[in-house]
Coordinates of C-alpha atoms in Angstrom, one line a residue:
E1 CA 101.0 112.3 93.6
L2 CA 98.3 110.2 95.3
F3 CA 95.9 113.2 95.2
E4 CA 96.5 113.5 91.5
E5 CA 95.5 109.9 91.2
R6 CA 92.1 110.8 92.7
R7 CA 92.9 109.1 96.0
R8 CA 91.3 110.4 99.2
V9 CA 94.3 112.1 100.7
A10 CA 94.5 114.5 103.6
M11 CA 97.1 116.0 105.9
T12 CA 97.2 117.2 109.5
T13 CA 99.3 117.7 112.6
T14 CA 99.0 116.6 116.2
T15 CA 101.1 119.6 117.3
R16 CA 101.2 123.1 115.8
V17 CA 102.2 124.5 112.4
G18 CA 102.7 127.9 110.9
V19 CA 99.6 129.4 109.1
G20 CA 101.7 130.5 106.1
E21 CA 103.3 127.1 105.7
V22 CA 99.9 125.4 105.3
R23 CA 98.2 128.0 103.2
E24 CA 101.1 128.2 100.7
F25 CA 100.7 124.5 99.8
W26 CA 97.4 123.0 101.1
N27 CA 93.8 123.8 101.6
A28 CA 93.5 124.6 105.4
T29 CA 90.3 123.2 106.7
K30 CA 89.1 123.7 110.3
L31 CA 87.4 120.7 111.9
G32 CA 85.1 121.2 114.8
A33 CA 83.3 118.3 116.5
F34 CA 84.3 115.3 114.4
D35 CA 81.7 114.6 111.8
E36 CA 82.2 111.9 109.1
A37 CA 79.9 113.7 106.7
S38 CA 82.0 116.9 107.0
I39 CA 85.1 114.9 106.1
D40 CA 83.4 113.6 103.0
D41 CA 82.4 117.1 102.1
V42 CA 85.9 118.4 102.6
L43 CA 87.4 115.7 100.4
G44 CA 84.9 116.4 97.7
R45 CA 85.7 120.1 97.7
A46 CA 89.4 119.4 97.7
M47 CA 89.0 117.7 94.3
V48 CA 87.3 120.9 93.0
V49 CA 90.0 123.3 94.2
S50 CA 92.8 120.8 93.4
R51 CA 94.5 121.3 96.8
V52 CA 95.1 118.6 99.4
P53 CA 93.1 119.4 102.6
F54 CA 95.0 120.1 105.8
F55 CA 92.9 119.5 109.0
Y56 CA 93.3 121.8 112.0
S57 CA 91.3 122.5 115.1
D58 CA 92.0 126.2 115.9
T59 CA 94.0 129.3 115.0
L60 CA 96.4 130.4 117.7
P61 CA 97.5 134.0 118.4
D62 CA 101.1 133.4 117.3
E63 CA 100.1 132.7 113.6
K64 CA 100.0 129.0 114.3
L65 CA 97.4 126.4 113.5
K66 CA 96.6 124.0 116.3
G67 CA 96.4 120.4 115.1
I68 CA 93.8 117.8 115.9
D69 CA 93.9 115.3 118.7
P70 CA 95.4 111.8 118.0
E71 CA 92.0 110.3 118.6
D72 CA 90.4 112.5 115.9
A73 CA 93.3 111.7 113.6
D74 CA 92.4 108.0 114.1
R75 CA 88.8 108.7 113.2
A76 CA 89.8 110.8 110.2
Y77 CA 92.1 108.0 109.0
G78 CA 89.0 105.8 108.8
Q79 CA 87.5 108.2 106.2
V80 CA 90.5 108.6 103.8
D81 CA 92.9 106.4 101.8
V82 CA 96.0 108.2 103.2
L83 CA 96.4 110.6 106.1
V84 CA 99.8 112.2 106.5
V85 CA 100.4 113.5 110.1
E86 CA 103.2 115.8 111.2
A87 CA 103.6 114.4 114.7
D88 CA 106.6 116.4 115.9
G89 CA 107.8 119.9 115.0
G90 CA 111.5 121.0 114.9
R91 CA 111.2 124.7 114.2
K92 CA 113.0 124.3 110.9
A93 CA 116.0 122.7 112.5
S94 CA 117.6 119.8 110.6
F95 CA 118.0 117.5 113.5
K96 CA 116.0 116.8 116.7
V97 CA 115.9 114.3 119.5
P98 CA 112.3 113.9 120.7
R99 CA 111.4 114.9 124.2
P100 CA 109.4 112.5 126.4
H101 CA 106.0 113.6 125.1
E102 CA 107.1 113.5 121.5
P103 CA 106.2 112.5 118.8
V104 CA 102.4 112.6 119.3
L105 CA 101.4 109.6 117.2
P106 CA 97.8 108.4 116.4
S107 CA 97.4 104.8 117.4
S108 CA 96.4 104.0 113.7
T109 CA 99.9 105.0 112.4
T110 CA 101.1 102.5 109.9
H111 CA 104.3 104.2 108.7
L112 CA 106.6 106.2 111.0
G113 CA 109.1 108.5 109.2
I114 CA 112.1 109.8 111.3
V115 CA 113.1 112.9 109.3
V116 CA 116.5 114.5 109.4
G117 CA 118.0 117.2 107.1
C118 CA 121.2 116.1 105.3
E119 CA 122.9 119.3 106.7
I120 CA 123.5 117.4 109.9
F121 CA 126.2 115.4 108.1
E122 CA 127.9 118.4 106.6
Q123 CA 127.5 121.6 108.7
P124 CA 129.1 122.4 112.1
A125 CA 126.7 121.9 115.1
S126 CA 124.8 125.0 116.0
R127 CA 121.5 126.0 117.7
D128 CA 120.0 126.7 114.2
L129 CA 121.0 123.2 112.9
I130 CA 120.0 121.2 116.0
F131 CA 116.7 121.6 117.9
D132 CA 117.3 122.2 121.7
L133 CA 121.1 121.7 121.5
D134 CA 121.4 122.5 125.2
G135 CA 118.9 119.8 126.1
I136 CA 120.7 117.2 124.0
N137 CA 124.0 118.1 125.7
K138 CA 122.5 116.9 129.0
I139 CA 122.3 113.4 127.4
M140 CA 125.4 113.3 125.1
T141 CA 128.0 115.9 124.3
I142 CA 127.7 117.6 120.9
R143 CA 130.6 120.0 120.3
E144 CA 129.2 123.3 118.9
G145 CA 131.2 124.4 115.8
E146 CA 132.2 120.8 114.9
V147 CA 130.4 118.4 112.4
C148 CA 128.6 115.6 114.3
P149 CA 130.2 112.2 113.9
T150 CA 127.9 109.6 112.4
A151 CA 128.2 107.4 115.4
L152 CA 126.9 110.2 117.7
I153 CA 124.0 110.9 115.3
R154 CA 123.2 107.2 115.4
K155 CA 123.2 107.0 119.2
L156 CA 120.9 110.0 119.5
L157 CA 118.4 108.8 116.8
Y158 CA 118.1 105.3 118.2
R159 CA 117.9 105.9 121.9
E160 CA 115.6 103.4 123.7
D161 CA 113.4 106.3 125.0
G162 CA 113.4 108.1 121.6
Y163 CA 111.7 107.4 118.3
L164 CA 112.1 103.6 118.3
R165 CA 109.9 103.3 121.4
H166 CA 107.1 103.8 118.9
A167 CA 108.0 100.8 116.8
A168 CA 105.2 98.3 117.0
P169 CA 103.9 95.2 115.2
G170 CA 102.4 96.1 111.8
R171 CA 104.0 99.6 111.9
K172 CA 106.9 100.2 109.5
V173 CA 109.7 102.6 110.5
F174 CA 111.9 104.5 108.1
L175 CA 114.7 107.0 108.4
V176 CA 114.1 109.8 105.9
V177 CA 117.1 112.0 105.0
N178 CA 115.6 115.2 103.4
K179 CA 117.1 118.0 101.3
V180 CA 119.2 115.7 99.2
D181 CA 118.6 118.0 96.2
T182 CA 121.3 117.1 93.7
A183 CA 123.1 114.0 92.4
G184 CA 126.3 115.3 94.2
K185 CA 124.4 115.4 97.5
V186 CA 123.2 111.8 97.0
E187 CA 126.8 110.7 96.4
A188 CA 128.0 112.6 99.5
V189 CA 125.2 111.6 101.8
M190 CA 124.8 107.9 100.8
P191 CA 127.9 106.6 102.8
R192 CA 126.8 108.4 106.0
A193 CA 123.2 107.2 105.7
D194 CA 124.5 103.7 105.1
E195 CA 126.1 103.8 108.5
L196 CA 122.8 104.6 110.1
F197 CA 121.2 101.2 109.5
H198 CA 119.4 99.8 112.5
P199 CA 117.6 96.4 112.7
A200 CA 114.4 98.2 113.8
L201 CA 114.2 100.1 110.6
D202 CA 112.4 99.0 107.5
G203 CA 114.5 101.2 105.3
I204 CA 116.5 104.4 104.8
I205 CA 115.5 106.8 102.0
L206 CA 117.0 110.0 100.6
T207 CA 114.4 112.6 99.6
S208 CA 114.2 116.2 98.3
S209 CA 111.6 118.8 99.1
E210 CA 112.0 120.1 95.5
A211 CA 109.7 118.7 92.8
G212 CA 111.1 116.4 90.2
H213 CA 113.8 114.8 92.4
P214 CA 113.6 111.0 92.8
I215 CA 113.4 109.2 96.1
V216 CA 116.6 107.1 96.6
S217 CA 116.6 104.0 98.7
V218 CA 119.7 103.2 100.7
D219 CA 120.4 99.5 100.1
N220 CA 122.9 98.2 102.6
S221 CA 121.3 94.7 102.7
R222 CA 124.7 93.1 101.9
D223 CA 126.6 95.1 104.6
R224 CA 124.4 94.6 107.6
I225 CA 127.0 93.0 109.9
A226 CA 128.2 96.1 111.8
A227 CA 130.0 94.3 114.6
I228 CA 130.6 90.9 116.1
V229 CA 130.0 90.5 119.8
L230 CA 131.9 87.6 121.4
A231 CA 129.3 85.8 123.5
A232 CA 130.6 82.3 123.6
G233 CA 132.0 80.3 126.5
G234 CA 130.6 78.0 129.1
S235 CA 131.0 80.3 132.1
E236 CA 131.6 77.2 134.3
R237 CA 133.0 79.2 137.2
F238 CA 130.0 81.5 137.1
G239 CA 127.6 78.6 137.1
G240 CA 125.8 79.4 133.8
P241 CA 125.9 81.6 130.6
K242 CA 127.2 84.9 132.0
L243 CA 126.1 87.1 129.2
C244 CA 122.5 85.9 129.6
R245 CA 122.4 87.1 133.1
A246 CA 120.2 90.2 133.5
V247 CA 121.4 93.4 135.1
D248 CA 118.7 96.0 135.8
G249 CA 116.3 93.8 133.7
Q250 CA 118.6 93.7 130.7
P251 CA 120.8 90.7 129.6
L252 CA 124.5 91.5 129.6
V253 CA 124.8 90.5 125.9
Q254 CA 122.0 93.0 125.0
R255 CA 123.8 95.7 126.9
A256 CA 127.0 95.0 125.0
V257 CA 125.2 95.1 121.6
M258 CA 123.3 98.4 122.4
S259 CA 126.6 100.0 123.5

Protein backbone atom coordinates (compact mmCIF):
# COMPACT_ATOMS: atom_id res chain seq x y z
CA GLU A 1 0.00 0.00 0.00
CA LEU A 2 2.84 2.39 0.82
CA PHE A 3 4.54 1.48 -2.45
CA GLU A 4 1.35 2.30 -4.36
CA GLU A 5 1.44 5.71 -2.68
CA ARG A 6 4.84 6.23 -4.37
CA ARG A 7 6.72 5.89 -1.08
CA ARG A 8 10.32 4.64 -1.10
CA VAL A 9 9.73 1.14 0.27
CA ALA A 10 12.01 -1.91 0.33
CA MET A 11 12.16 -5.30 2.01
CA THR A 12 15.00 -7.54 3.15
CA THR A 13 15.98 -10.22 5.64
CA THR A 14 18.87 -10.53 8.06
CA THR A 15 18.61 -14.34 7.89
CA ARG A 16 17.67 -16.47 4.86
CA VAL A 17 14.52 -16.81 2.79
CA GLY A 18 13.36 -19.10 -0.01
CA VAL A 19 14.06 -17.90 -3.55
CA GLY A 20 10.54 -18.80 -4.69
CA GLU A 21 8.89 -16.89 -1.85
CA VAL A 22 10.70 -13.70 -2.85
CA ARG A 23 10.37 -13.92 -6.61
CA GLU A 24 6.64 -14.66 -6.44
CA PHE A 25 5.88 -11.34 -4.76
CA TRP A 26 8.86 -8.96 -4.93
CA ASN A 27 11.71 -7.79 -7.12
CA ALA A 28 14.76 -9.70 -5.80
CA THR A 29 17.74 -7.34 -5.93
CA LYS A 30 21.29 -8.38 -5.06
CA LEU A 31 23.32 -5.81 -3.14
CA GLY A 32 27.08 -6.05 -3.25
CA ALA A 33 29.25 -3.53 -1.47
CA PHE A 34 26.85 -1.01 -0.03
CA ASP A 35 26.38 1.90 -2.40
CA GLU A 36 23.85 4.68 -1.80
CA ALA A 37 23.66 5.41 -5.52
CA SER A 38 22.74 1.79 -6.27
CA ILE A 39 19.90 1.97 -3.72
CA ASP A 40 18.52 5.04 -5.50
CA ASP A 41 18.78 3.23 -8.83
CA VAL A 42 17.00 0.14 -7.47
CA LEU A 43 14.16 2.21 -6.03
CA GLY A 44 13.77 4.06 -9.32
CA ARG A 45 13.56 0.80 -11.30
CA ALA A 46 11.09 -0.61 -8.76
CA MET A 47 8.62 2.10 -9.69
CA VAL A 48 8.97 1.12 -13.35
CA VAL A 49 8.36 -2.62 -12.82
CA SER A 50 5.78 -1.96 -10.06
CA ARG A 51 7.31 -4.46 -7.63
CA VAL A 52 8.74 -3.75 -4.18
CA PRO A 53 12.51 -4.45 -4.15
CA PHE A 54 13.81 -7.20 -1.85
CA PHE A 55 17.50 -6.80 -0.98
CA TYR A 56 19.71 -9.87 -0.57
CA SER A 57 23.47 -10.46 -0.54
CA ASP A 58 23.95 -13.92 -2.08
CA THR A 59 22.23 -17.01 -3.49
CA LEU A 60 22.81 -20.17 -1.46
CA PRO A 61 22.91 -23.77 -2.79
CA ASP A 62 19.69 -24.77 -0.99
CA GLU A 63 17.51 -22.39 -3.04
CA LYS A 64 17.73 -19.76 -0.34
CA LEU A 65 18.64 -16.10 -0.55
CA LYS A 66 21.09 -14.87 2.07
CA GLY A 67 20.00 -11.60 3.60
CA ILE A 68 22.05 -8.51 4.34
CA ASP A 69 23.99 -7.69 7.50
CA PRO A 70 22.15 -5.65 10.15
CA GLU A 71 24.65 -2.84 9.62
CA ASP A 72 23.83 -2.71 5.89
CA ALA A 73 20.13 -2.74 6.79
CA ASP A 74 20.77 0.31 8.98
CA ARG A 75 22.45 2.07 6.05
CA ALA A 76 19.70 1.05 3.61
CA TYR A 77 17.10 2.39 6.04
CA GLY A 78 18.73 5.79 5.70
CA GLN A 79 17.90 5.76 1.97
CA VAL A 80 14.23 4.71 2.10
CA ASP A 81 11.00 5.78 3.75
CA VAL A 82 10.19 2.28 5.02
CA LEU A 83 12.38 -0.83 5.25
CA VAL A 84 10.61 -4.05 6.26
CA VAL A 85 13.02 -6.65 7.65
CA GLU A 86 12.35 -10.32 8.29
CA ALA A 87 14.65 -10.81 11.27
CA ASP A 88 13.76 -14.38 12.25
CA GLY A 89 12.53 -17.32 10.19
CA GLY A 90 10.23 -20.07 11.44
CA ARG A 91 10.23 -22.49 8.48
CA LYS A 92 6.50 -21.89 8.01
CA ALA A 93 5.65 -22.90 11.59
CA SER A 94 2.91 -20.88 13.29
CA PHE A 95 4.74 -20.40 16.58
CA LYS A 96 8.36 -19.95 17.57
CA VAL A 97 10.37 -19.10 20.66
CA PRO A 98 13.55 -17.28 19.58
CA ARG A 99 16.91 -18.89 20.22
CA PRO A 100 19.65 -16.82 21.92
CA HIS A 101 20.96 -15.35 18.61
CA GLU A 102 17.48 -14.49 17.32
CA PRO A 103 15.94 -12.26 16.07
CA VAL A 104 18.72 -10.47 14.19
CA LEU A 105 17.56 -6.87 14.52
CA PRO A 106 19.15 -3.81 12.89
CA SER A 107 19.82 -1.14 15.50
CA SER A 108 17.62 1.29 13.55
CA THR A 109 14.51 -0.84 14.11
CA THR A 110 11.56 1.41 15.05
CA HIS A 111 8.75 -1.19 15.15
CA LEU A 112 9.14 -4.82 16.23
CA GLY A 113 6.36 -7.21 15.25
CA ILE A 114 6.20 -10.56 17.07
CA VAL A 115 4.27 -12.71 14.57
CA VAL A 116 2.30 -15.85 15.45
CA GLY A 117 -0.19 -17.80 13.37
CA CYS A 118 -3.69 -18.06 14.84
CA GLU A 119 -3.51 -21.88 14.49
CA ILE A 120 -1.53 -21.94 17.75
CA PHE A 121 -4.84 -21.19 19.54
CA GLU A 122 -6.79 -23.90 17.72
CA GLN A 123 -4.68 -26.84 16.61
CA PRO A 124 -3.03 -29.57 18.71
CA ALA A 125 0.68 -28.98 19.30
CA SER A 126 2.91 -30.65 16.73
CA ARG A 127 6.34 -30.25 15.15
CA ASP A 128 4.74 -28.70 12.07
CA LEU A 129 2.84 -26.15 14.15
CA ILE A 130 5.65 -25.21 16.56
CA PHE A 131 9.24 -24.52 15.52
CA ASP A 132 11.79 -26.61 17.47
CA LEU A 133 9.23 -28.22 19.76
CA ASP A 134 11.90 -30.38 21.38
CA GLY A 135 13.98 -27.31 22.20
CA ILE A 136 11.00 -25.53 23.75
CA ASN A 137 10.24 -28.57 25.89
CA LYS A 138 13.61 -28.09 27.57
CA ILE A 139 12.22 -24.76 28.87
CA MET A 140 8.54 -25.51 29.46
CA THR A 141 6.44 -28.57 28.71
CA ILE A 142 4.14 -28.46 25.68
CA ARG A 143 2.03 -31.59 25.41
CA GLU A 144 2.11 -32.81 21.82
CA GLY A 145 -1.39 -33.56 20.54
CA GLU A 146 -3.05 -31.03 22.88
CA VAL A 147 -4.00 -27.40 22.19
CA CYS A 148 -1.63 -25.02 24.00
CA PRO A 149 -3.23 -23.10 26.89
CA THR A 150 -3.11 -19.33 26.45
CA ALA A 151 -1.18 -18.96 29.72
CA LEU A 152 1.60 -21.17 28.36
CA ILE A 153 1.72 -19.28 25.05
CA ARG A 154 2.00 -16.06 27.03
CA LYS A 155 4.88 -17.32 29.17
CA LEU A 156 6.80 -18.50 26.12
CA LEU A 157 6.25 -15.28 24.15
CA TYR A 158 7.25 -12.94 26.95
CA ARG A 159 10.27 -14.69 28.45
CA GLU A 160 12.88 -12.21 29.68
CA ASP A 161 15.49 -13.73 27.36
CA GLY A 162 13.11 -13.76 24.39
CA TYR A 163 11.57 -11.14 22.14
CA LEU A 164 11.03 -8.55 24.86
CA ARG A 165 14.75 -8.21 25.52
CA HIS A 166 14.73 -6.17 22.30
CA ALA A 167 12.26 -3.61 23.65
CA ALA A 168 14.03 -0.25 23.76
CA PRO A 169 13.22 3.45 24.16
CA GLY A 170 11.71 4.78 20.94
CA ARG A 171 10.97 1.27 19.60
CA LYS A 172 7.35 0.11 19.48
CA VAL A 173 6.58 -3.56 20.04
CA PHE A 174 3.47 -5.30 18.71
CA LEU A 175 2.07 -8.81 18.84
CA VAL A 176 0.80 -9.68 15.34
CA VAL A 177 -1.61 -12.61 15.07
CA ASN A 178 -1.65 -13.66 11.42
CA LYS A 179 -3.94 -15.81 9.23
CA VAL A 180 -7.11 -14.41 10.78
CA ASP A 181 -8.83 -14.68 7.41
CA THR A 182 -12.56 -14.56 8.19
CA ALA A 183 -14.98 -12.71 10.47
CA GLY A 184 -15.53 -16.00 12.28
CA LYS A 185 -11.80 -16.30 12.91
CA VAL A 186 -11.70 -12.76 14.32
CA GLU A 187 -14.51 -13.62 16.72
CA ALA A 188 -12.81 -16.86 17.81
CA VAL A 189 -9.28 -15.47 18.16
CA MET A 190 -10.13 -12.13 19.80
CA PRO A 191 -10.66 -13.48 23.37
CA ARG A 192 -7.41 -15.48 23.22
CA ALA A 193 -5.44 -12.54 21.88
CA ASP A 194 -6.99 -10.31 24.54
CA GLU A 195 -5.42 -12.53 27.22
CA LEU A 196 -1.96 -11.93 25.74
CA PHE A 197 -1.76 -8.27 26.75
CA HIS A 198 1.61 -7.32 28.23
CA PRO A 199 2.67 -3.88 29.52
CA ALA A 200 5.73 -3.94 27.23
CA LEU A 201 3.49 -4.13 24.14
CA ASP A 202 2.21 -1.10 22.25
CA GLY A 203 -0.63 -3.15 20.84
CA ILE A 204 -1.99 -6.47 19.57
CA ILE A 205 -3.31 -6.70 16.02
CA LEU A 206 -5.05 -9.42 14.03
CA THR A 207 -4.06 -9.62 10.37
CA SER A 208 -4.58 -11.75 7.29
CA SER A 209 -2.10 -12.61 4.56
CA GLU A 210 -4.97 -12.49 2.06
CA ALA A 211 -5.65 -9.24 0.24
CA GLY A 212 -8.73 -7.24 1.18
CA HIS A 213 -8.94 -8.27 4.83
CA PRO A 214 -8.85 -5.45 7.38
CA ILE A 215 -6.32 -5.19 10.19
CA VAL A 216 -8.14 -5.53 13.52
CA SER A 217 -6.80 -3.94 16.69
CA VAL A 218 -7.35 -5.79 19.95
CA ASP A 219 -8.52 -3.12 22.36
CA ASN A 220 -8.35 -4.33 25.94
CA SER A 221 -7.55 -0.91 27.39
CA ARG A 222 -10.44 -1.25 29.86
CA ASP A 223 -9.40 -4.70 31.04
CA ARG A 224 -5.71 -4.31 31.74
CA ILE A 225 -5.80 -5.35 35.40
CA ALA A 226 -4.86 -9.00 35.05
CA ALA A 227 -4.01 -9.66 38.71
CA ILE A 228 -3.60 -7.96 42.06
CA VAL A 229 -0.36 -8.65 43.93
CA LEU A 230 -0.61 -8.08 47.67
CA ALA A 231 2.57 -6.19 48.52
CA ALA A 232 1.53 -4.20 51.60
CA GLY A 233 2.68 -4.54 55.18
CA GLY A 234 5.41 -2.98 57.28
CA SER A 235 7.61 -6.09 57.57
CA GLU A 236 8.62 -4.85 61.03
CA ARG A 237 10.14 -8.16 62.13
CA PHE A 238 12.10 -8.31 58.87
CA GLY A 239 13.41 -4.80 59.40
CA GLY A 240 12.15 -3.24 56.18
CA PRO A 241 9.82 -3.79 53.17
CA LYS A 242 10.31 -7.48 52.51
CA LEU A 243 9.03 -7.47 48.94
CA CYS A 244 11.53 -4.79 47.96
CA ARG A 245 14.44 -7.00 48.97
CA ALA A 246 16.37 -8.30 45.96
CA VAL A 247 17.04 -12.00 45.43
CA ASP A 248 19.54 -12.73 42.67
CA GLY A 249 19.30 -9.08 41.65
CA GLN A 250 15.50 -9.03 41.34
CA PRO A 251 13.07 -7.58 43.95
CA LEU A 252 10.70 -10.17 45.40
CA VAL A 253 7.63 -8.21 44.27
CA GLN A 254 8.93 -8.24 40.68
CA ARG A 255 9.51 -11.98 40.87
CA ALA A 256 5.91 -12.40 42.10
CA VAL A 257 4.52 -10.29 39.26
CA MET A 258 6.55 -12.08 36.58
CA SER A 259 5.37 -15.44 37.90
